[in-house]
Amino acid sequence: MSSKTPSVTRSKPLKRPTQARARFTVQAIFDAYVRIWQRDGWEGLTTRAVALEAGVAIGTLYDYFPSKEALHSAYVRHCMETLIEAVDQQVVAPAQLSWEERMRRLVQLLSGCQSVSWFHPDMLALEPRIAEQKHQQRAWSEFLAMWRRVFDACSDLPRRPDEALVEALHLAIWGGRRYAMQLRLDQPRMQQWAVEMEQLCLARLRAID
């Protein structure tokens, strides 16, 4: 096993996998990261433990993630991309959905009720260590672009919402989910919150006309 270690602790990933084998390796690392977090928490998580759990050399892990903060940063980015991909596949792509059904699916995905990635409330406390303002702005822009693609697909919506309303809807759902995570609401209460957000979104969009 390689003994290579990072010379400087960094909180950002070094590179993104491009080849199929590299993507498989990184996915195995992410899966190991989640299992160890669930078992031992953030404080009990180390890059060496993740490498051992994933079955990769520690030097291979350091090729991508020079610290556990960098690994966490990459995992959050992976989750965001996975969520956007799920919205594109389940909300944007289907041809015969009504705009109401697209909104219901969107809210369910964004609220976390149809979870496509694993999150833990303590992850929010790590944001100042891994996310600069420019990264927050990038995520904001990508999520708004996702919302616009959804509304592009809503050809039966009588009137398209303006940009201010799109931003307000996204802030209401995404911000509400983050606050609910901090409060550690249980799943039934999260489900009820998502139902209410769905109804609020539908009512507001119907009121445009």
Short mmCIF file of N, CA and C in Angstrom, two decimals, residues 28-160:
data_model
loop_
_atom_site.label_atom_id
_atom_site.label_comp_id
_atom_site.label_asym_id
_atom_site.label_seq_id
_atom_site.Cartn_x
_atom_site.Cartn_y
_atom_site.Cartn_z
N ALA A 28 -17.02 4.30 -4.65
CA ALA A 28 -16.73 3.40 -3.53
C ALA A 28 -16.24 4.18 -2.32
N ILE A 29 -15.45 5.22 -2.55
CA ILE A 29 -14.97 6.07 -1.45
C ILE A 29 -16.14 6.81 -0.81
N PHE A 30 -17.03 7.36 -1.63
CA PHE A 30 -18.21 8.05 -1.09
C PHE A 30 -19.08 7.09 -0.26
N ASP A 31 -19.29 5.90 -0.78
CA ASP A 31 -20.11 4.91 -0.06
C ASP A 31 -19.48 4.56 1.29
N ALA A 32 -18.16 4.41 1.30
CA ALA A 32 -17.46 4.11 2.55
C ALA A 32 -17.56 5.29 3.52
N TYR A 33 -17.43 6.48 2.98
CA TYR A 33 -17.56 7.70 3.79
C TYR A 33 -18.90 7.73 4.51
N VAL A 34 -19.99 7.43 3.78
CA VAL A 34 -21.33 7.44 4.38
C VAL A 34 -21.44 6.37 5.45
N ARG A 35 -20.95 5.17 5.17
CA ARG A 35 -21.06 4.08 6.16
C ARG A 35 -20.32 4.43 7.45
N ILE A 36 -19.11 4.99 7.32
CA ILE A 36 -18.33 5.32 8.51
C ILE A 36 -18.99 6.46 9.28
N TRP A 37 -19.47 7.48 8.57
CA TRP A 37 -20.16 8.59 9.25
C TRP A 37 -21.34 8.03 10.04
N GLN A 38 -22.17 7.19 9.40
CA GLN A 38 -23.35 6.64 10.06
C GLN A 38 -22.97 5.82 11.29
N ARG A 39 -21.83 5.17 11.21
CA ARG A 39 -21.40 4.30 12.30
C ARG A 39 -20.64 5.05 13.40
N ASP A 40 -19.72 5.96 13.01
CA ASP A 40 -18.79 6.57 13.96
C ASP A 40 -18.91 8.08 14.08
N GLY A 41 -19.71 8.72 13.19
CA GLY A 41 -19.82 10.17 13.22
C GLY A 41 -18.62 10.84 12.57
N TRP A 42 -18.72 12.18 12.44
CA TRP A 42 -17.65 12.94 11.79
C TRP A 42 -16.33 12.83 12.56
N GLU A 43 -16.39 12.90 13.87
CA GLU A 43 -15.16 12.88 14.67
C GLU A 43 -14.44 11.54 14.57
N GLY A 44 -15.19 10.49 14.34
CA GLY A 44 -14.57 9.17 14.22
C GLY A 44 -14.15 8.81 12.81
N LEU A 45 -14.34 9.75 11.88
CA LEU A 45 -14.05 9.48 10.48
C LEU A 45 -12.64 9.97 10.14
N THR A 46 -11.84 9.11 9.51
CA THR A 46 -10.51 9.48 9.03
C THR A 46 -10.35 9.04 7.59
N THR A 47 -9.45 9.69 6.88
CA THR A 47 -9.21 9.29 5.49
C THR A 47 -8.67 7.87 5.42
N ARG A 48 -7.83 7.48 6.36
CA ARG A 48 -7.30 6.12 6.36
C ARG A 48 -8.40 5.09 6.56
N ALA A 49 -9.34 5.39 7.46
CA ALA A 49 -10.46 4.48 7.69
C ALA A 49 -11.32 4.36 6.44
N VAL A 50 -11.53 5.49 5.75
CA VAL A 50 -12.34 5.46 4.53
C VAL A 50 -11.64 4.64 3.45
N ALA A 51 -10.34 4.82 3.30
CA ALA A 51 -9.60 4.05 2.29
C ALA A 51 -9.70 2.56 2.59
N LEU A 52 -9.53 2.19 3.86
CA LEU A 52 -9.60 0.78 4.24
C LEU A 52 -11.00 0.23 3.97
N GLU A 53 -12.03 0.99 4.34
CA GLU A 53 -13.42 0.56 4.14
C GLU A 53 -13.74 0.42 2.65
N ALA A 54 -13.21 1.33 1.84
CA ALA A 54 -13.49 1.32 0.40
C ALA A 54 -12.63 0.31 -0.35
N GLY A 55 -11.58 -0.19 0.28
CA GLY A 55 -10.70 -1.15 -0.38
C GLY A 55 -9.76 -0.51 -1.39
N VAL A 56 -9.33 0.73 -1.10
CA VAL A 56 -8.39 1.42 -1.99
C VAL A 56 -7.17 1.84 -1.19
N ALA A 57 -6.06 2.07 -1.87
CA ALA A 57 -4.84 2.53 -1.22
C ALA A 57 -5.05 3.95 -0.71
N ILE A 58 -4.43 4.26 0.42
CA ILE A 58 -4.56 5.61 0.96
C ILE A 58 -4.01 6.63 -0.03
N GLY A 59 -2.97 6.26 -0.78
CA GLY A 59 -2.43 7.17 -1.79
C GLY A 59 -3.43 7.44 -2.90
N THR A 60 -4.23 6.43 -3.26
CA THR A 60 -5.27 6.63 -4.27
C THR A 60 -6.32 7.60 -3.77
N LEU A 61 -6.72 7.46 -2.51
CA LEU A 61 -7.70 8.40 -1.96
C LEU A 61 -7.13 9.82 -1.95
N TYR A 62 -5.85 9.95 -1.57
CA TYR A 62 -5.24 11.29 -1.52
C TYR A 62 -5.06 11.90 -2.92
N ASP A 63 -5.07 11.07 -3.94
CA ASP A 63 -5.02 11.62 -5.30
C ASP A 63 -6.23 12.53 -5.56
N TYR A 64 -7.34 12.22 -4.89
CA TYR A 64 -8.56 13.00 -5.08
C TYR A 64 -8.87 13.89 -3.88
N PHE A 65 -8.65 13.38 -2.68
CA PHE A 65 -9.10 14.07 -1.48
C PHE A 65 -7.94 14.18 -0.48
N PRO A 66 -7.30 15.33 -0.37
CA PRO A 66 -6.14 15.47 0.50
C PRO A 66 -6.48 15.54 1.99
N SER A 67 -7.76 15.59 2.34
CA SER A 67 -8.18 15.64 3.74
C SER A 67 -9.62 15.16 3.82
N LYS A 68 -10.07 14.91 5.04
CA LYS A 68 -11.47 14.49 5.16
C LYS A 68 -12.41 15.66 4.87
N GLU A 69 -11.96 16.88 5.08
CA GLU A 69 -12.76 18.04 4.71
C GLU A 69 -12.94 18.10 3.19
N ALA A 70 -11.87 17.79 2.45
CA ALA A 70 -11.96 17.76 1.00
C ALA A 70 -12.89 16.64 0.53
N LEU A 71 -12.84 15.52 1.21
CA LEU A 71 -13.74 14.41 0.89
C LEU A 71 -15.19 14.82 1.14
N HIS A 72 -15.42 15.49 2.25
CA HIS A 72 -16.78 15.95 2.54
C HIS A 72 -17.26 16.96 1.50
N SER A 73 -16.39 17.89 1.12
CA SER A 73 -16.74 18.87 0.10
C SER A 73 -17.15 18.18 -1.20
N ALA A 74 -16.38 17.18 -1.61
CA ALA A 74 -16.68 16.46 -2.85
C ALA A 74 -17.98 15.68 -2.71
N TYR A 75 -18.23 15.11 -1.54
CA TYR A 75 -19.46 14.35 -1.34
C TYR A 75 -20.68 15.26 -1.45
N VAL A 76 -20.62 16.45 -0.85
CA VAL A 76 -21.73 17.39 -0.94
C VAL A 76 -21.98 17.78 -2.40
N ARG A 77 -20.89 18.04 -3.12
CA ARG A 77 -21.02 18.38 -4.54
C ARG A 77 -21.65 17.22 -5.32
N HIS A 78 -21.24 16.01 -5.02
CA HIS A 78 -21.80 14.82 -5.66
C HIS A 78 -23.30 14.72 -5.37
N CYS A 79 -23.70 15.00 -4.14
CA CYS A 79 -25.12 14.93 -3.78
C CYS A 79 -25.93 15.97 -4.54
N MET A 80 -25.38 17.16 -4.67
CA MET A 80 -26.08 18.21 -5.40
C MET A 80 -26.26 17.83 -6.86
N GLU A 81 -25.21 17.30 -7.47
CA GLU A 81 -25.30 16.89 -8.87
C GLU A 81 -26.28 15.73 -9.04
N THR A 82 -26.30 14.82 -8.07
CA THR A 82 -27.23 13.70 -8.12
C THR A 82 -28.67 14.18 -8.04
N LEU A 83 -28.92 15.16 -7.17
CA LEU A 83 -30.27 15.72 -7.04
C LEU A 83 -30.71 16.41 -8.33
N ILE A 84 -29.85 17.22 -8.90
CA ILE A 84 -30.19 17.91 -10.14
C ILE A 84 -30.45 16.91 -11.26
N GLU A 85 -29.65 15.87 -11.32
CA GLU A 85 -29.86 14.83 -12.34
C GLU A 85 -31.20 14.14 -12.14
N ALA A 86 -31.57 13.88 -10.88
CA ALA A 86 -32.86 13.24 -10.60
C ALA A 86 -34.01 14.14 -11.04
N VAL A 87 -33.90 15.44 -10.79
CA VAL A 87 -34.94 16.37 -11.23
C VAL A 87 -35.05 16.37 -12.75
N ASP A 88 -33.92 16.41 -13.43
CA ASP A 88 -33.95 16.40 -14.89
C ASP A 88 -34.61 15.13 -15.43
N GLN A 89 -34.34 14.00 -14.79
CA GLN A 89 -34.88 12.73 -15.28
C GLN A 89 -36.34 12.52 -14.90
N GLN A 90 -36.72 12.90 -13.69
CA GLN A 90 -38.06 12.59 -13.18
C GLN A 90 -39.07 13.72 -13.35
N VAL A 91 -38.57 14.95 -13.47
CA VAL A 91 -39.48 16.09 -13.55
C VAL A 91 -39.45 16.74 -14.92
N VAL A 92 -38.28 16.95 -15.48
CA VAL A 92 -38.15 17.65 -16.76
C VAL A 92 -38.41 16.73 -17.94
N ALA A 93 -37.78 15.57 -17.95
CA ALA A 93 -37.77 14.72 -19.15
C ALA A 93 -39.12 14.12 -19.53
N PRO A 94 -39.95 13.62 -18.58
CA PRO A 94 -41.21 12.98 -18.98
C PRO A 94 -42.08 13.93 -19.79
N ALA A 95 -42.61 13.44 -20.91
CA ALA A 95 -43.29 14.33 -21.86
C ALA A 95 -44.75 14.62 -21.51
N GLN A 96 -45.42 13.70 -20.85
CA GLN A 96 -46.87 13.83 -20.70
C GLN A 96 -47.32 14.33 -19.34
N LEU A 97 -46.43 14.83 -18.52
CA LEU A 97 -46.83 15.29 -17.19
C LEU A 97 -47.49 16.66 -17.25
N SER A 98 -48.48 16.85 -16.40
CA SER A 98 -49.06 18.18 -16.24
C SER A 98 -48.10 19.03 -15.43
N TRP A 99 -48.28 20.35 -15.47
CA TRP A 99 -47.38 21.20 -14.70
C TRP A 99 -47.56 20.97 -13.21
N GLU A 100 -48.79 20.64 -12.79
CA GLU A 100 -49.01 20.36 -11.37
C GLU A 100 -48.22 19.13 -10.91
N GLU A 101 -48.20 18.10 -11.74
CA GLU A 101 -47.46 16.89 -11.37
C GLU A 101 -45.96 17.17 -11.38
N ARG A 102 -45.49 17.98 -12.30
CA ARG A 102 -44.06 18.33 -12.29
C ARG A 102 -43.70 19.04 -10.99
N MET A 103 -44.56 19.96 -10.54
CA MET A 103 -44.30 20.68 -9.31
C MET A 103 -44.32 19.74 -8.10
N ARG A 104 -45.26 18.81 -8.09
CA ARG A 104 -45.32 17.86 -6.97
C ARG A 104 -44.03 17.03 -6.90
N ARG A 105 -43.60 16.55 -8.04
CA ARG A 105 -42.36 15.76 -8.07
C ARG A 105 -41.16 16.59 -7.66
N LEU A 106 -41.13 17.83 -8.12
CA LEU A 106 -40.01 18.71 -7.79
C LEU A 106 -39.94 18.96 -6.29
N VAL A 107 -41.07 19.29 -5.68
CA VAL A 107 -41.08 19.57 -4.25
C VAL A 107 -40.69 18.34 -3.45
N GLN A 108 -41.18 17.18 -3.85
CA GLN A 108 -40.83 15.95 -3.14
C GLN A 108 -39.32 15.69 -3.19
N LEU A 109 -38.71 15.92 -4.33
CA LEU A 109 -37.27 15.71 -4.44
C LEU A 109 -36.49 16.75 -3.65
N LEU A 110 -36.84 18.03 -3.80
CA LEU A 110 -36.09 19.09 -3.13
C LEU A 110 -36.28 19.05 -1.61
N SER A 111 -37.41 18.58 -1.15
CA SER A 111 -37.67 18.53 0.29
C SER A 111 -36.98 17.35 0.96
N GLY A 112 -36.45 16.42 0.16
CA GLY A 112 -35.78 15.26 0.71
C GLY A 112 -36.69 14.09 1.02
N CYS A 113 -37.98 14.21 0.69
CA CYS A 113 -38.91 13.13 0.97
C CYS A 113 -38.71 11.94 0.04
N GLN A 114 -38.18 12.20 -1.14
CA GLN A 114 -37.75 11.12 -2.03
C GLN A 114 -36.23 11.21 -2.12
N SER A 115 -35.58 10.77 -1.07
CA SER A 115 -34.15 11.01 -0.90
C SER A 115 -33.34 10.30 -1.98
N VAL A 116 -32.45 11.06 -2.61
CA VAL A 116 -31.53 10.46 -3.60
C VAL A 116 -30.12 10.44 -3.05
N SER A 117 -29.88 11.05 -1.88
CA SER A 117 -28.57 11.06 -1.24
C SER A 117 -28.77 11.08 0.27
N TRP A 118 -27.75 10.63 0.99
CA TRP A 118 -27.81 10.60 2.45
C TRP A 118 -27.23 11.89 3.01
N PHE A 119 -27.96 12.50 3.94
CA PHE A 119 -27.48 13.70 4.63
C PHE A 119 -27.63 13.53 6.13
N HIS A 120 -26.83 14.29 6.85
CA HIS A 120 -26.93 14.31 8.31
C HIS A 120 -26.94 15.76 8.75
N PRO A 121 -27.75 16.13 9.75
CA PRO A 121 -27.81 17.54 10.18
C PRO A 121 -26.45 18.14 10.54
N ASP A 122 -25.55 17.34 11.10
CA ASP A 122 -24.24 17.87 11.48
C ASP A 122 -23.42 18.35 10.29
N MET A 123 -23.80 17.91 9.08
CA MET A 123 -23.07 18.35 7.90
C MET A 123 -23.19 19.86 7.69
N LEU A 124 -24.31 20.43 8.15
CA LEU A 124 -24.49 21.87 7.98
C LEU A 124 -23.45 22.65 8.77
N ALA A 125 -23.02 22.12 9.89
CA ALA A 125 -22.03 22.81 10.71
C ALA A 125 -20.65 22.83 10.05
N LEU A 126 -20.45 21.96 9.07
CA LEU A 126 -19.15 21.89 8.40
C LEU A 126 -19.04 22.88 7.24
N GLU A 127 -20.14 23.50 6.85
CA GLU A 127 -20.12 24.37 5.67
C GLU A 127 -19.07 25.47 5.73
N PRO A 128 -18.91 26.17 6.87
CA PRO A 128 -17.89 27.23 6.89
C PRO A 128 -16.47 26.72 6.62
N ARG A 129 -16.24 25.41 6.83
CA ARG A 129 -14.91 24.86 6.65
C ARG A 129 -14.67 24.41 5.21
N ILE A 130 -15.73 24.26 4.43
CA ILE A 130 -15.54 23.70 3.08
C ILE A 130 -16.10 24.56 1.96
N ALA A 131 -17.01 25.48 2.28
CA ALA A 131 -17.73 26.20 1.21
C ALA A 131 -17.46 27.69 1.30
N GLU A 132 -16.78 28.23 0.30
CA GLU A 132 -16.60 29.67 0.20
C GLU A 132 -17.85 30.29 -0.43
N GLN A 133 -17.95 31.61 -0.36
CA GLN A 133 -19.11 32.29 -0.91
C GLN A 133 -19.30 31.99 -2.39
N LYS A 134 -18.21 31.90 -3.14
CA LYS A 134 -18.33 31.62 -4.57
C LYS A 134 -18.93 30.25 -4.83
N HIS A 135 -18.69 29.30 -3.91
CA HIS A 135 -19.28 27.97 -4.09
C HIS A 135 -20.77 28.01 -3.80
N GLN A 136 -21.16 28.81 -2.79
CA GLN A 136 -22.59 28.97 -2.50
C GLN A 136 -23.29 29.62 -3.69
N GLN A 137 -22.67 30.63 -4.29
CA GLN A 137 -23.25 31.29 -5.45
C GLN A 137 -23.36 30.35 -6.64
N ARG A 138 -22.37 29.50 -6.81
CA ARG A 138 -22.42 28.53 -7.91
C ARG A 138 -23.58 27.56 -7.73
N ALA A 139 -23.74 27.06 -6.50
CA ALA A 139 -24.86 26.15 -6.23
C ALA A 139 -26.20 26.85 -6.47
N TRP A 140 -26.30 28.09 -6.00
CA TRP A 140 -27.51 28.88 -6.21
C TRP A 140 -27.85 28.99 -7.69
N SER A 141 -26.85 29.32 -8.51
CA SER A 141 -27.07 29.48 -9.95
C SER A 141 -27.49 28.17 -10.60
N GLU A 142 -26.89 27.07 -10.18
CA GLU A 142 -27.22 25.78 -10.79
C GLU A 142 -28.62 25.32 -10.40
N PHE A 143 -29.02 25.60 -9.17
CA PHE A 143 -30.37 25.23 -8.77
C PHE A 143 -31.42 26.09 -9.48
N LEU A 144 -31.14 27.38 -9.63
CA LEU A 144 -32.09 28.22 -10.36
C LEU A 144 -32.19 27.80 -11.82
N ALA A 145 -31.08 27.41 -12.43
CA ALA A 145 -31.11 26.90 -13.81
C ALA A 145 -31.97 25.64 -13.89
N MET A 146 -31.90 24.80 -12.85
CA MET A 146 -32.72 23.59 -12.80
C MET A 146 -34.20 23.96 -12.75
N TRP A 147 -34.56 24.94 -11.89
CA TRP A 147 -35.95 25.39 -11.82
C TRP A 147 -36.42 25.91 -13.18
N ARG A 148 -35.57 26.64 -13.87
CA ARG A 148 -35.96 27.17 -15.19
C ARG A 148 -36.22 26.04 -16.17
N ARG A 149 -35.42 24.99 -16.13
CA ARG A 149 -35.66 23.84 -17.02
C ARG A 149 -37.01 23.20 -16.71
N VAL A 150 -37.34 23.14 -15.43
CA VAL A 150 -38.65 22.58 -15.05
C VAL A 150 -39.77 23.42 -15.65
N PHE A 151 -39.69 24.74 -15.51
CA PHE A 151 -40.74 25.60 -16.05
C PHE A 151 -40.75 25.60 -17.58
N ASP A 152 -39.59 25.40 -18.20
CA ASP A 152 -39.55 25.24 -19.66
C ASP A 152 -40.39 24.04 -20.09
N ALA A 153 -40.38 23.00 -19.24
CA ALA A 153 -41.12 21.77 -19.56
C ALA A 153 -42.61 21.91 -19.28
N CYS A 154 -43.00 22.93 -18.50
CA CYS A 154 -44.41 23.12 -18.14
C CYS A 154 -45.14 23.89 -19.25
N SER A 155 -45.29 23.26 -20.38
CA SER A 155 -45.91 23.94 -21.53
C SER A 155 -47.38 24.24 -21.31
N ASP A 156 -48.02 23.55 -20.35
CA ASP A 156 -49.44 23.77 -20.08
C ASP A 156 -49.67 24.78 -18.95
N LEU A 157 -48.61 25.32 -18.41
CA LEU A 157 -48.77 26.36 -17.38
C LEU A 157 -49.22 27.65 -18.06
N PRO A 158 -50.37 28.21 -17.65
CA PRO A 158 -50.91 29.37 -18.37
C PRO A 158 -49.94 30.53 -18.47
N ARG A 159 -49.18 30.77 -17.42
CA ARG A 159 -48.26 31.89 -17.45
C ARG A 159 -47.00 31.53 -16.67
N ARG A 160 -45.85 31.76 -17.26
CA ARG A 160 -44.60 31.42 -16.63
C ARG A 160 -44.29 32.41 -15.51
#
